[in-house]
Amino acid sequence: MSAIRSAVAEHDASRPAGPDAYEPSRDAGVTRRMCAWCEQAIPPSARRDAVCCSTRCRQARHRFARTVGTPAVAVDPGRPLRLAYADPPYPGKAWLYRDHPDYGGEVDHAALIAHLTGYDGWALSTSARALPAVLALCPPGVRVAAWHRGERPTASRWPLSAWEPVIYHGGRPVDPGDQRVRRTDSLVHGVAPMTTLPGRVIGAKPAAFTRWMFDLLGAAPGDTFDDLFPGSGAVARAWTAFTDPSRVDARRLTDEPSRVDALLQTRRLAADPSCQALHDASALTSHATPHHGKEHAR
């Protein structure tokens, strides 16, 4: 229970340093620019517009943000939601985190799940072995998604675990007619040592997992997102990148030409009878001709 209280008290979606992060220097009247990735001081010799302390940090930050991406549809989602994600030490594995400053022993999953039910949508990571016991504590209506991360190379008498369940509930539904939005309850993404992630801990989730989890909940800019067990802070970093107004606006501008082109094409077909007849004939032909191969498999 203490682990839950400490984690909830310390979550902060604004934790990662932004491009304008500064810290007072020990020298009076001098401020130091802080790296937007590792949160260390940027060398005084760096360019004035530099937001990272080194090429390594700049590249790591760029790759991370590119993988997280932006919302599939940059539109007003309506009522903002309160969302949360919990990635606690899995049952029986708390000892792996005994050197972590937030360590509080085994997590009381009953209390944790009771806390999560106060949100509009939430997701909870656990292990395949613990799934039956954790599910028994969940309210009706939860669903289980699967992250196929691949097996860990080790000797075992039994089949190696190659996936992790994510229990989720609530969130935001999306328009099923919008072909730009495609959500699945399964992610196939291997893991590798995240050597460039500051403050990494055992079990830290990769950026691709975090983006997938955002999609499971239908998260969008304007929502609030609480990471109840921050660990390395990767989820907070991902949420900051996912909802960055400059990146979302850029996505909206990129999508706009395609929508304009489609509208102009529709108007041309409506104004030109010959184009309309050709369009209708091709449509009839496509329906009359059977499809074969991958184009038919949807």
PDB file of C-alpha atoms in Angstrom:
ATOM      1  CA  MET A   1       0.000   0.000   0.000  1.00  0.00           C
ATOM      2  CA  SER A   2       2.845   2.374   0.771  1.00  0.00           C
ATOM      3  CA  ALA A   3       4.215   1.750  -2.714  1.00  0.00           C
ATOM      4  CA  ILE A   4       0.910   2.877  -4.217  1.00  0.00           C
ATOM      5  CA  ARG A   5       0.742   6.023  -2.125  1.00  0.00           C
ATOM      6  CA  SER A   6       4.316   7.013  -2.923  1.00  0.00           C
ATOM      7  CA  ALA A   7       3.873   6.308  -6.621  1.00  0.00           C
ATOM      8  CA  VAL A   8       0.652   8.292  -6.877  1.00  0.00           C
ATOM      9  CA  ALA A   9       2.200  11.208  -5.013  1.00  0.00           C
ATOM     10  CA  GLU A  10       5.217  11.321  -7.291  1.00  0.00           C
ATOM     11  CA  HIS A  11       3.622  10.938 -10.732  1.00  0.00           C
ATOM     12  CA  ASP A  12       4.096  14.047 -12.866  1.00  0.00           C
ATOM     13  CA  ALA A  13       3.459  14.117 -16.614  1.00  0.00           C
ATOM     14  CA  SER A  14       5.614  17.235 -16.913  1.00  0.00           C
ATOM     15  CA  ARG A  15       8.622  15.522 -15.376  1.00  0.00           C
ATOM     16  CA  PRO A  16      10.768  15.385 -18.557  1.00  0.00           C
ATOM     17  CA  ALA A  17      12.647  18.602 -19.165  1.00  0.00           C
ATOM     18  CA  GLY A  18      11.319  20.651 -22.045  1.00  0.00           C
ATOM     19  CA  PRO A  19      13.334  22.587 -24.610  1.00  0.00           C
ATOM     20  CA  ASP A  20      13.351  25.662 -22.379  1.00  0.00           C
ATOM     21  CA  ALA A  21      14.420  23.981 -19.145  1.00  0.00           C
ATOM     22  CA  TYR A  22      16.759  26.059 -17.048  1.00  0.00           C
ATOM     23  CA  GLU A  23      18.275  25.592 -13.615  1.00  0.00           C
ATOM     24  CA  PRO A  24      19.846  28.261 -11.404  1.00  0.00           C
ATOM     25  CA  SER A  25      23.616  27.984 -11.340  1.00  0.00           C
ATOM     26  CA  ARG A  26      25.784  28.176  -8.254  1.00  0.00           C
ATOM     27  CA  ASP A  27      27.188  31.336  -9.770  1.00  0.00           C
ATOM     28  CA  ALA A  28      24.902  34.226  -8.855  1.00  0.00           C
ATOM     29  CA  GLY A  29      22.927  35.612 -11.767  1.00  0.00           C
ATOM     30  CA  VAL A  30      23.762  32.694 -14.101  1.00  0.00           C
ATOM     31  CA  THR A  31      21.313  30.035 -15.320  1.00  0.00           C
ATOM     32  CA  ARG A  32      22.216  26.717 -16.861  1.00  0.00           C
ATOM     33  CA  ARG A  33      20.299  25.162 -19.709  1.00  0.00           C
ATOM     34  CA  MET A  34      19.273  21.567 -18.988  1.00  0.00           C
ATOM     35  CA  CYS A  35      19.230  18.749 -21.544  1.00  0.00           C
ATOM     36  CA  ALA A  36      15.707  17.835 -22.676  1.00  0.00           C
ATOM     37  CA  TRP A  37      16.655  14.146 -22.611  1.00  0.00           C
ATOM     38  CA  CYS A  38      19.093  13.342 -19.787  1.00  0.00           C
ATOM     39  CA  GLU A  39      18.323  16.485 -17.765  1.00  0.00           C
ATOM     40  CA  GLN A  40      22.024  17.260 -17.317  1.00  0.00           C
ATOM     41  CA  ALA A  41      23.534  20.673 -17.930  1.00  0.00           C
ATOM     42  CA  ILE A  42      24.084  21.677 -21.555  1.00  0.00           C
ATOM     43  CA  PRO A  43      27.714  22.764 -22.096  1.00  0.00           C
ATOM     44  CA  PRO A  44      28.159  26.543 -22.371  1.00  0.00           C
ATOM     45  CA  SER A  45      29.899  25.984 -25.711  1.00  0.00           C
ATOM     46  CA  ALA A  46      26.769  24.450 -27.278  1.00  0.00           C
ATOM     47  CA  ARG A  47      24.660  26.370 -29.771  1.00  0.00           C
ATOM     48  CA  ARG A  48      22.219  28.843 -28.299  1.00  0.00           C
ATOM     49  CA  ASP A  49      19.250  26.909 -29.714  1.00  0.00           C
ATOM     50  CA  ALA A  50      20.503  23.508 -28.482  1.00  0.00           C
ATOM     51  CA  VAL A  51      18.021  21.597 -26.319  1.00  0.00           C
ATOM     52  CA  CYS A  52      20.239  18.545 -25.731  1.00  0.00           C
ATOM     53  CA  CYS A  53      23.694  18.266 -24.250  1.00  0.00           C
ATOM     54  CA  SER A  54      25.134  15.922 -26.891  1.00  0.00           C
ATOM     55  CA  THR A  55      24.504  14.274 -30.229  1.00  0.00           C
ATOM     56  CA  ARG A  56      23.749  11.009 -28.434  1.00  0.00           C
ATOM     57  CA  CYS A  57      20.965  12.597 -26.369  1.00  0.00           C
ATOM     58  CA  ARG A  58      19.583  14.489 -29.354  1.00  0.00           C
ATOM     59  CA  GLN A  59      19.365  11.338 -31.456  1.00  0.00           C
ATOM     60  CA  ALA A  60      17.871   9.288 -28.611  1.00  0.00           C
ATOM     61  CA  ARG A  61      15.224  11.951 -27.983  1.00  0.00           C
ATOM     62  CA  HIS A  62      14.367  12.122 -31.687  1.00  0.00           C
ATOM     63  CA  ARG A  63      14.046   8.337 -32.066  1.00  0.00           C
ATOM     64  CA  PHE A  64      11.887   8.105 -28.957  1.00  0.00           C
ATOM     65  CA  ALA A  65       9.497  10.859 -30.083  1.00  0.00           C
ATOM     66  CA  ARG A  66       9.309   9.444 -33.623  1.00  0.00           C
ATOM     67  CA  THR A  67       8.312   6.023 -32.279  1.00  0.00           C
ATOM     68  CA  VAL A  68       5.687   7.484 -29.960  1.00  0.00           C
ATOM     69  CA  GLY A  69       4.265   9.455 -32.866  1.00  0.00           C
ATOM     70  CA  THR A  70       1.189  11.669 -32.671  1.00  0.00           C
ATOM     71  CA  PRO A  71      -2.530  10.924 -32.248  1.00  0.00           C
ATOM     72  CA  ALA A  72      -4.035   9.152 -35.271  1.00  0.00           C
ATOM     73  CA  VAL A  73      -6.609  11.924 -35.668  1.00  0.00           C
ATOM     74  CA  ALA A  74      -5.675  15.412 -34.503  1.00  0.00           C
ATOM     75  CA  VAL A  75      -9.199  16.626 -33.750  1.00  0.00           C
ATOM     76  CA  ASP A  76     -11.083  17.792 -30.691  1.00  0.00           C
ATOM     77  CA  PRO A  77     -11.849  14.554 -28.803  1.00  0.00           C
ATOM     78  CA  GLY A  78     -14.737  16.063 -26.840  1.00  0.00           C
ATOM     79  CA  ARG A  79     -14.768  15.765 -23.061  1.00  0.00           C
ATOM     80  CA  PRO A  80     -11.224  15.370 -21.685  1.00  0.00           C
ATOM     81  CA  LEU A  81     -10.661  12.060 -19.936  1.00  0.00           C
ATOM     82  CA  ARG A  82      -8.716  11.161 -16.822  1.00  0.00           C
ATOM     83  CA  LEU A  83      -6.510   8.232 -17.779  1.00  0.00           C
ATOM     84  CA  ALA A  84      -3.929   6.220 -15.868  1.00  0.00           C
ATOM     85  CA  TYR A  85      -1.381   3.484 -16.359  1.00  0.00           C
ATOM     86  CA  ALA A  86       0.114   1.260 -13.673  1.00  0.00           C
ATOM     87  CA  ASP A  87       3.236  -0.806 -14.219  1.00  0.00           C
ATOM     88  CA  PRO A  88       3.965  -2.036 -10.680  1.00  0.00           C
ATOM     89  CA  PRO A  89       6.400  -4.786  -9.741  1.00  0.00           C
ATOM     90  CA  TYR A  90       4.651  -7.947 -10.835  1.00  0.00           C
ATOM     91  CA  PRO A  91       3.369 -10.199  -8.025  1.00  0.00           C
ATOM     92  CA  GLY A  92       6.278 -12.127  -6.507  1.00  0.00           C
ATOM     93  CA  LYS A  93       8.880  -9.940  -8.267  1.00  0.00           C
ATOM     94  CA  ALA A  94       9.048  -6.916  -5.991  1.00  0.00           C
ATOM     95  CA  TRP A  95      12.483  -7.990  -4.730  1.00  0.00           C
ATOM     96  CA  LEU A  96      13.934  -7.014  -8.112  1.00  0.00           C
ATOM     97  CA  TYR A  97      13.368  -3.379  -7.167  1.00  0.00           C
ATOM     98  CA  ARG A  98      14.721  -3.425  -3.632  1.00  0.00           C
ATOM     99  CA  ASP A  99      17.385  -0.854  -4.562  1.00  0.00           C
ATOM    100  CA  HIS A 100      14.869   1.553  -6.136  1.00  0.00           C
ATOM    101  CA  PRO A 101      14.096   4.683  -4.053  1.00  0.00           C
ATOM    102  CA  ASP A 102      10.340   3.995  -4.263  1.00  0.00           C
ATOM    103  CA  TYR A 103      10.649   0.372  -3.125  1.00  0.00           C
ATOM    104  CA  GLY A 104       7.931  -0.590  -0.662  1.00  0.00           C
ATOM    105  CA  GLY A 105       7.727  -4.369  -0.893  1.00  0.00           C
ATOM    106  CA  GLU A 106       4.959  -6.311  -2.593  1.00  0.00           C
ATOM    107  CA  VAL A 107       2.237  -4.139  -4.129  1.00  0.00           C
ATOM    108  CA  ASP A 108      -1.306  -4.475  -2.818  1.00  0.00           C
ATOM    109  CA  HIS A 109      -3.004  -5.096  -6.167  1.00  0.00           C
ATOM    110  CA  ALA A 110      -6.506  -5.004  -4.685  1.00  0.00           C
ATOM    111  CA  ALA A 111      -5.896  -1.457  -3.421  1.00  0.00           C
ATOM    112  CA  LEU A 112      -4.195  -0.495  -6.673  1.00  0.00           C
ATOM    113  CA  ILE A 113      -7.109  -1.681  -8.822  1.00  0.00           C
ATOM    114  CA  ALA A 114      -9.604   0.049  -6.532  1.00  0.00           C
ATOM    115  CA  HIS A 115      -7.640   3.266  -7.088  1.00  0.00           C
ATOM    116  CA  LEU A 116      -7.582   2.765 -10.876  1.00  0.00           C
ATOM    117  CA  THR A 117     -11.367   2.394 -11.072  1.00  0.00           C
ATOM    118  CA  GLY A 118     -11.671   6.083 -10.215  1.00  0.00           C
ATOM    119  CA  TYR A 119     -10.342   6.988 -13.683  1.00  0.00           C
ATOM    120  CA  ASP A 120     -12.248   7.235 -16.974  1.00  0.00           C
ATOM    121  CA  GLY A 121      -9.840   4.712 -18.459  1.00  0.00           C
ATOM    122  CA  TRP A 122      -6.860   2.756 -17.200  1.00  0.00           C
ATOM    123  CA  ALA A 123      -4.361   0.070 -18.098  1.00  0.00           C
ATOM    124  CA  LEU A 124      -2.407  -2.286 -15.849  1.00  0.00           C
ATOM    125  CA  SER A 125       0.601  -4.395 -16.805  1.00  0.00           C
ATOM    126  CA  THR A 126       1.227  -7.716 -15.133  1.00  0.00           C
ATOM    127  CA  SER A 127       2.786 -11.100 -15.881  1.00  0.00           C
ATOM    128  CA  ALA A 128       1.164 -14.049 -17.615  1.00  0.00           C
ATOM    129  CA  ARG A 129       1.721 -16.148 -14.489  1.00  0.00           C
ATOM    130  CA  ALA A 130      -0.033 -13.615 -12.234  1.00  0.00           C
ATOM    131  CA  LEU A 131      -2.859 -12.854 -14.680  1.00  0.00           C
ATOM    132  CA  PRO A 132      -5.530 -15.187 -13.165  1.00  0.00           C
ATOM    133  CA  ALA A 133      -5.041 -13.802  -9.658  1.00  0.00           C
ATOM    134  CA  VAL A 134      -4.970 -10.167 -10.803  1.00  0.00           C
ATOM    135  CA  LEU A 135      -8.039 -10.601 -13.017  1.00  0.00           C
ATOM    136  CA  ALA A 136      -9.973 -11.958 -10.033  1.00  0.00           C
ATOM    137  CA  LEU A 137      -9.487  -8.556  -8.363  1.00  0.00           C
ATOM    138  CA  CYS A 138     -10.729  -6.549 -11.353  1.00  0.00           C
ATOM    139  CA  PRO A 139     -14.240  -5.158 -11.857  1.00  0.00           C
ATOM    140  CA  PRO A 140     -16.537  -6.537 -14.571  1.00  0.00           C
ATOM    141  CA  GLY A 141     -15.931  -5.304 -18.088  1.00  0.00           C
ATOM    142  CA  VAL A 142     -12.131  -5.331 -18.154  1.00  0.00           C
ATOM    143  CA  ARG A 143     -10.362  -6.585 -21.250  1.00  0.00           C
ATOM    144  CA  VAL A 144      -6.957  -8.193 -21.740  1.00  0.00           C
ATOM    145  CA  ALA A 145      -4.494  -7.180 -24.451  1.00  0.00           C
ATOM    146  CA  ALA A 146      -1.247  -8.973 -25.267  1.00  0.00           C
ATOM    147  CA  TRP A 147       2.243  -7.599 -25.754  1.00  0.00           C
ATOM    148  CA  HIS A 148       4.382 -10.181 -27.563  1.00  0.00           C
ATOM    149  CA  ARG A 149       7.871  -9.105 -26.537  1.00  0.00           C
ATOM    150  CA  GLY A 150       9.706 -12.362 -27.323  1.00  0.00           C
ATOM    151  CA  GLU A 151      11.262 -14.821 -24.928  1.00  0.00           C
ATOM    152  CA  ARG A 152      14.235 -14.073 -22.737  1.00  0.00           C
ATOM    153  CA  PRO A 153      17.253 -16.300 -23.427  1.00  0.00           C
ATOM    154  CA  THR A 154      17.436 -18.603 -20.449  1.00  0.00           C
ATOM    155  CA  ALA A 155      17.245 -22.303 -19.660  1.00  0.00           C
ATOM    156  CA  SER A 156      13.857 -23.562 -18.479  1.00  0.00           C
ATOM    157  CA  ARG A 157      12.047 -26.844 -17.954  1.00  0.00           C
ATOM    158  CA  TRP A 158       8.823 -25.238 -19.121  1.00  0.00           C
ATOM    159  CA  PRO A 159       7.851 -23.100 -22.135  1.00  0.00           C
ATOM    160  CA  LEU A 160       9.410 -19.672 -21.859  1.00  0.00           C
ATOM    161  CA  SER A 161       7.096 -16.718 -21.388  1.00  0.00           C
ATOM    162  CA  ALA A 162       7.161 -14.582 -24.528  1.00  0.00           C
ATOM    163  CA  TRP A 163       4.274 -12.200 -23.827  1.00  0.00           C
ATOM    164  CA  GLU A 164       2.851  -9.930 -21.163  1.00  0.00           C
ATOM    165  CA  PRO A 165      -0.823  -9.127 -20.567  1.00  0.00           C
ATOM    166  CA  VAL A 166      -2.187  -5.615 -20.248  1.00  0.00           C
ATOM    167  CA  ILE A 167      -5.539  -5.352 -18.461  1.00  0.00           C
ATOM    168  CA  TYR A 168      -7.464  -2.274 -19.547  1.00  0.00           C
ATOM    169  CA  HIS A 169     -10.835  -0.699 -18.970  1.00  0.00           C
ATOM    170  CA  GLY A 170     -12.774   2.322 -20.234  1.00  0.00           C
ATOM    171  CA  GLY A 171     -11.154   4.999 -22.309  1.00  0.00           C
ATOM    172  CA  ARG A 172     -12.494   6.639 -25.464  1.00  0.00           C
ATOM    173  CA  PRO A 173     -14.178   4.837 -28.371  1.00  0.00           C
ATOM    174  CA  VAL A 174     -13.306   6.012 -31.872  1.00  0.00           C
ATOM    175  CA  ASP A 175     -15.343   6.450 -35.025  1.00  0.00           C
ATOM    176  CA  PRO A 176     -15.322   3.031 -36.758  1.00  0.00           C
ATOM    177  CA  GLY A 177     -15.824   4.746 -40.109  1.00  0.00           C
ATOM    178  CA  ASP A 178     -12.532   6.627 -39.903  1.00  0.00           C
ATOM    179  CA  GLN A 179     -10.060   4.501 -41.847  1.00  0.00           C
ATOM    180  CA  ARG A 180      -7.101   6.408 -40.403  1.00  0.00           C
ATOM    181  CA  VAL A 181      -7.714   4.894 -36.979  1.00  0.00           C
ATOM    182  CA  ARG A 182      -6.738   1.270 -36.509  1.00  0.00           C
ATOM    183  CA  ARG A 183      -6.480  -0.183 -33.001  1.00  0.00           C
ATOM    184  CA  THR A 184      -5.600  -3.743 -32.080  1.00  0.00           C
ATOM    185  CA  ASP A 185      -5.363  -5.526 -28.743  1.00  0.00           C
ATOM    186  CA  SER A 186      -2.082  -7.192 -29.651  1.00  0.00           C
ATOM    187  CA  LEU A 187       1.383  -5.720 -30.100  1.00  0.00           C
ATOM    188  CA  VAL A 188       4.377  -7.607 -31.499  1.00  0.00           C
ATOM    189  CA  HIS A 189       7.485  -5.689 -30.533  1.00  0.00           C
ATOM    190  CA  GLY A 190      10.729  -7.107 -29.205  1.00  0.00           C
ATOM    191  CA  VAL A 191      12.727  -5.559 -26.412  1.00  0.00           C
ATOM    192  CA  ALA A 192      16.361  -4.521 -26.372  1.00  0.00           C
ATOM    193  CA  PRO A 193      18.544  -2.878 -23.718  1.00  0.00           C
ATOM    194  CA  MET A 194      17.460   0.784 -23.614  1.00  0.00           C
ATOM    195  CA  THR A 195      20.929   2.101 -22.927  1.00  0.00           C
ATOM    196  CA  THR A 196      20.045   5.672 -23.894  1.00  0.00           C
ATOM    197  CA  LEU A 197      17.050   5.948 -21.539  1.00  0.00           C
ATOM    198  CA  PRO A 198      17.951   8.027 -18.472  1.00  0.00           C
ATOM    199  CA  GLY A 199      17.152   6.357 -15.154  1.00  0.00           C
ATOM    200  CA  ARG A 200      16.141   3.077 -16.795  1.00  0.00           C
ATOM    201  CA  VAL A 201      14.891   0.322 -14.500  1.00  0.00           C
ATOM    202  CA  ILE A 202      14.098  -3.359 -14.904  1.00  0.00           C
ATOM    203  CA  GLY A 203      10.943  -3.797 -16.933  1.00  0.00           C
ATOM    204  CA  ALA A 204      10.889  -0.305 -18.462  1.00  0.00           C
ATOM    205  CA  LYS A 205       8.518  -0.321 -21.423  1.00  0.00           C
ATOM    206  CA  PRO A 206       9.723   0.739 -24.887  1.00  0.00           C
ATOM    207  CA  ALA A 207       8.232   3.709 -26.713  1.00  0.00           C
ATOM    208  CA  ALA A 208       6.284   1.475 -29.116  1.00  0.00           C
ATOM    209  CA  PHE A 209       4.530  -0.208 -26.189  1.00  0.00           C
ATOM    210  CA  THR A 210       3.587   3.151 -24.681  1.00  0.00           C
ATOM    211  CA  ARG A 211       2.086   4.389 -27.965  1.00  0.00           C
ATOM    212  CA  TRP A 212       0.098   1.152 -28.280  1.00  0.00           C
ATOM    213  CA  MET A 213      -1.207   1.568 -24.741  1.00  0.00           C
ATOM    214  CA  PHE A 214      -2.287   5.150 -25.500  1.00  0.00           C
ATOM    215  CA  ASP A 215      -4.220   3.820 -28.483  1.00  0.00           C
ATOM    216  CA  LEU A 216      -5.880   1.098 -26.392  1.00  0.00           C
ATOM    217  CA  LEU A 217      -7.362   3.830 -24.205  1.00  0.00           C
ATOM    218  CA  GLY A 218      -8.157   6.207 -27.064  1.00  0.00           C
ATOM    219  CA  ALA A 219      -5.956   8.856 -25.442  1.00  0.00           C
ATOM    220  CA  ALA A 220      -5.821  12.283 -27.069  1.00  0.00           C
ATOM    221  CA  PRO A 221      -4.455  15.770 -26.411  1.00  0.00           C
ATOM    222  CA  GLY A 222      -6.462  17.449 -23.680  1.00  0.00           C
ATOM    223  CA  ASP A 223      -6.691  14.322 -21.534  1.00  0.00           C
ATOM    224  CA  THR A 224      -4.788  13.970 -18.287  1.00  0.00           C
ATOM    225  CA  PHE A 225      -2.575  10.913 -17.949  1.00  0.00           C
ATOM    226  CA  ASP A 226      -1.211   9.635 -14.648  1.00  0.00           C
ATOM    227  CA  ASP A 227       1.698   7.201 -14.575  1.00  0.00           C
ATOM    228  CA  LEU A 228       1.276   5.653 -11.126  1.00  0.00           C
ATOM    229  CA  PHE A 229       4.647   3.875 -11.071  1.00  0.00           C
ATOM    230  CA  PRO A 230       6.992   6.262 -12.905  1.00  0.00           C
ATOM    231  CA  GLY A 231      10.152   4.138 -12.673  1.00  0.00           C
ATOM    232  CA  SER A 232      12.394   5.566 -15.375  1.00  0.00           C
ATOM    233  CA  GLY A 233       9.816   8.197 -16.351  1.00  0.00           C
ATOM    234  CA  ALA A 234       9.566   6.809 -19.908  1.00  0.00           C
ATOM    235  CA  VAL A 235       5.748   6.864 -19.949  1.00  0.00           C
ATOM    236  CA  ALA A 236       5.675  10.509 -18.866  1.00  0.00           C
ATOM    237  CA  ARG A 237       8.227  11.316 -21.560  1.00  0.00           C
ATOM    238  CA  ALA A 238       6.074   9.521 -24.127  1.00  0.00           C
ATOM    239  CA  TRP A 239       2.919  11.366 -23.056  1.00  0.00           C
ATOM    240  CA  THR A 240       4.715  14.711 -23.328  1.00  0.00           C
ATOM    241  CA  ALA A 241       5.838  13.853 -26.866  1.00  0.00           C
ATOM    242  CA  PHE A 242       2.445  12.379 -27.837  1.00  0.00           C
ATOM    243  CA  THR A 243       0.564  15.541 -26.854  1.00  0.00           C
ATOM    244  CA  ASP A 244       3.194  18.120 -27.850  1.00  0.00           C
ATOM    245  CA  PRO A 245       1.112  20.878 -29.536  1.00  0.00           C
ATOM    246  CA  SER A 246       3.783  21.631 -32.138  1.00  0.00           C
ATOM    247  CA  ARG A 247       3.940  17.994 -33.271  1.00  0.00           C
ATOM    248  CA  VAL A 248       0.150  17.561 -33.263  1.00  0.00           C
ATOM    249  CA  ASP A 249      -0.313  20.760 -35.302  1.00  0.00           C
ATOM    250  CA  ALA A 250       2.305  19.565 -37.783  1.00  0.00           C
ATOM    251  CA  ARG A 251       0.372  16.307 -38.195  1.00  0.00           C
ATOM    252  CA  ARG A 252      -2.841  18.256 -38.808  1.00  0.00           C
ATOM    253  CA  LEU A 253      -1.153  20.329 -41.522  1.00  0.00           C
ATOM    254  CA  THR A 254       0.238  17.187 -43.138  1.00  0.00           C
ATOM    255  CA  ASP A 255      -3.182  15.520 -43.246  1.00  0.00           C
ATOM    256  CA  GLU A 256      -4.979  18.601 -44.563  1.00  0.00           C
ATOM    257  CA  PRO A 257      -3.820  18.403 -48.241  1.00  0.00           C
ATOM    258  CA  SER A 258      -5.129  14.841 -48.632  1.00  0.00           C
ATOM    259  CA  ARG A 259      -8.562  15.869 -47.352  1.00  0.00           C
ATOM    260  CA  VAL A 260      -8.618  18.880 -49.692  1.00  0.00           C
ATOM    261  CA  ASP A 261      -7.616  16.716 -52.674  1.00  0.00           C
ATOM    262  CA  ALA A 262     -10.388  14.238 -51.900  1.00  0.00           C
ATOM    263  CA  LEU A 263     -12.940  17.052 -51.704  1.00  0.00           C
ATOM    264  CA  LEU A 264     -11.799  18.546 -55.017  1.00  0.00           C
ATOM    265  CA  GLN A 265     -11.981  15.144 -56.691  1.00  0.00           C
ATOM    266  CA  THR A 266     -15.535  14.668 -55.453  1.00  0.00           C
ATOM    267  CA  ARG A 267     -16.537  18.058 -56.808  1.00  0.00           C
ATOM    268  CA  ARG A 268     -14.957  17.327 -60.201  1.00  0.00           C
ATOM    269  CA  LEU A 269     -16.889  14.065 -60.485  1.00  0.00           C
ATOM    270  CA  ALA A 270     -20.124  15.806 -59.574  1.00  0.00           C
ATOM    271  CA  ALA A 271     -19.576  18.604 -62.111  1.00  0.00           C
ATOM    272  CA  ASP A 272     -18.470  16.429 -65.080  1.00  0.00           C
ATOM    273  CA  PRO A 273     -21.031  13.823 -66.264  1.00  0.00           C
ATOM    274  CA  SER A 274     -18.403  11.956 -68.303  1.00  0.00           C
ATOM    275  CA  CYS A 275     -16.187  11.579 -65.236  1.00  0.00           C
ATOM    276  CA  GLN A 276     -19.186  10.486 -63.194  1.00  0.00           C
ATOM    277  CA  ALA A 277     -20.108   7.829 -65.775  1.00  0.00           C
ATOM    278  CA  LEU A 278     -16.525   6.553 -65.878  1.00  0.00           C
ATOM    279  CA  HIS A 279     -16.384   6.495 -62.112  1.00  0.00           C
ATOM    280  CA  ASP A 280     -19.628   4.531 -61.889  1.00  0.00           C
ATOM    281  CA  ALA A 281     -18.532   2.061 -64.567  1.00  0.00           C
ATOM    282  CA  SER A 282     -15.263   1.341 -62.786  1.00  0.00           C
ATOM    283  CA  ALA A 283     -17.120   0.857 -59.531  1.00  0.00           C
ATOM    284  CA  LEU A 284     -19.463  -1.676 -61.125  1.00  0.00           C
ATOM    285  CA  THR A 285     -16.545  -3.508 -62.707  1.00  0.00           C
ATOM    286  CA  SER A 286     -14.666  -3.696 -59.431  1.00  0.00           C
ATOM    287  CA  HIS A 287     -17.697  -5.202 -57.688  1.00  0.00           C
ATOM    288  CA  ALA A 288     -18.320  -7.708 -60.479  1.00  0.00           C
ATOM    289  CA  THR A 289     -14.744  -8.928 -60.614  1.00  0.00           C
ATOM    290  CA  PRO A 290     -13.663 -11.268 -57.817  1.00  0.00           C
ATOM    291  CA  HIS A 291     -10.566 -10.245 -55.846  1.00  0.00           C
ATOM    292  CA  HIS A 292      -7.658 -12.541 -55.293  1.00  0.00           C
ATOM    293  CA  GLY A 293      -4.614 -12.471 -53.062  1.00  0.00           C
ATOM    294  CA  LYS A 294      -3.738  -9.969 -50.382  1.00  0.00           C
ATOM    295  CA  GLU A 295      -6.085  -7.247 -51.615  1.00  0.00           C
ATOM    296  CA  HIS A 296      -9.058  -9.399 -50.663  1.00  0.00           C
ATOM    297  CA  ALA A 297      -7.716 -10.372 -47.267  1.00  0.00           C
ATOM    298  CA  ARG A 298      -8.730  -7.637 -44.861  1.00  0.00           C
TER     299      ARG A 298
END
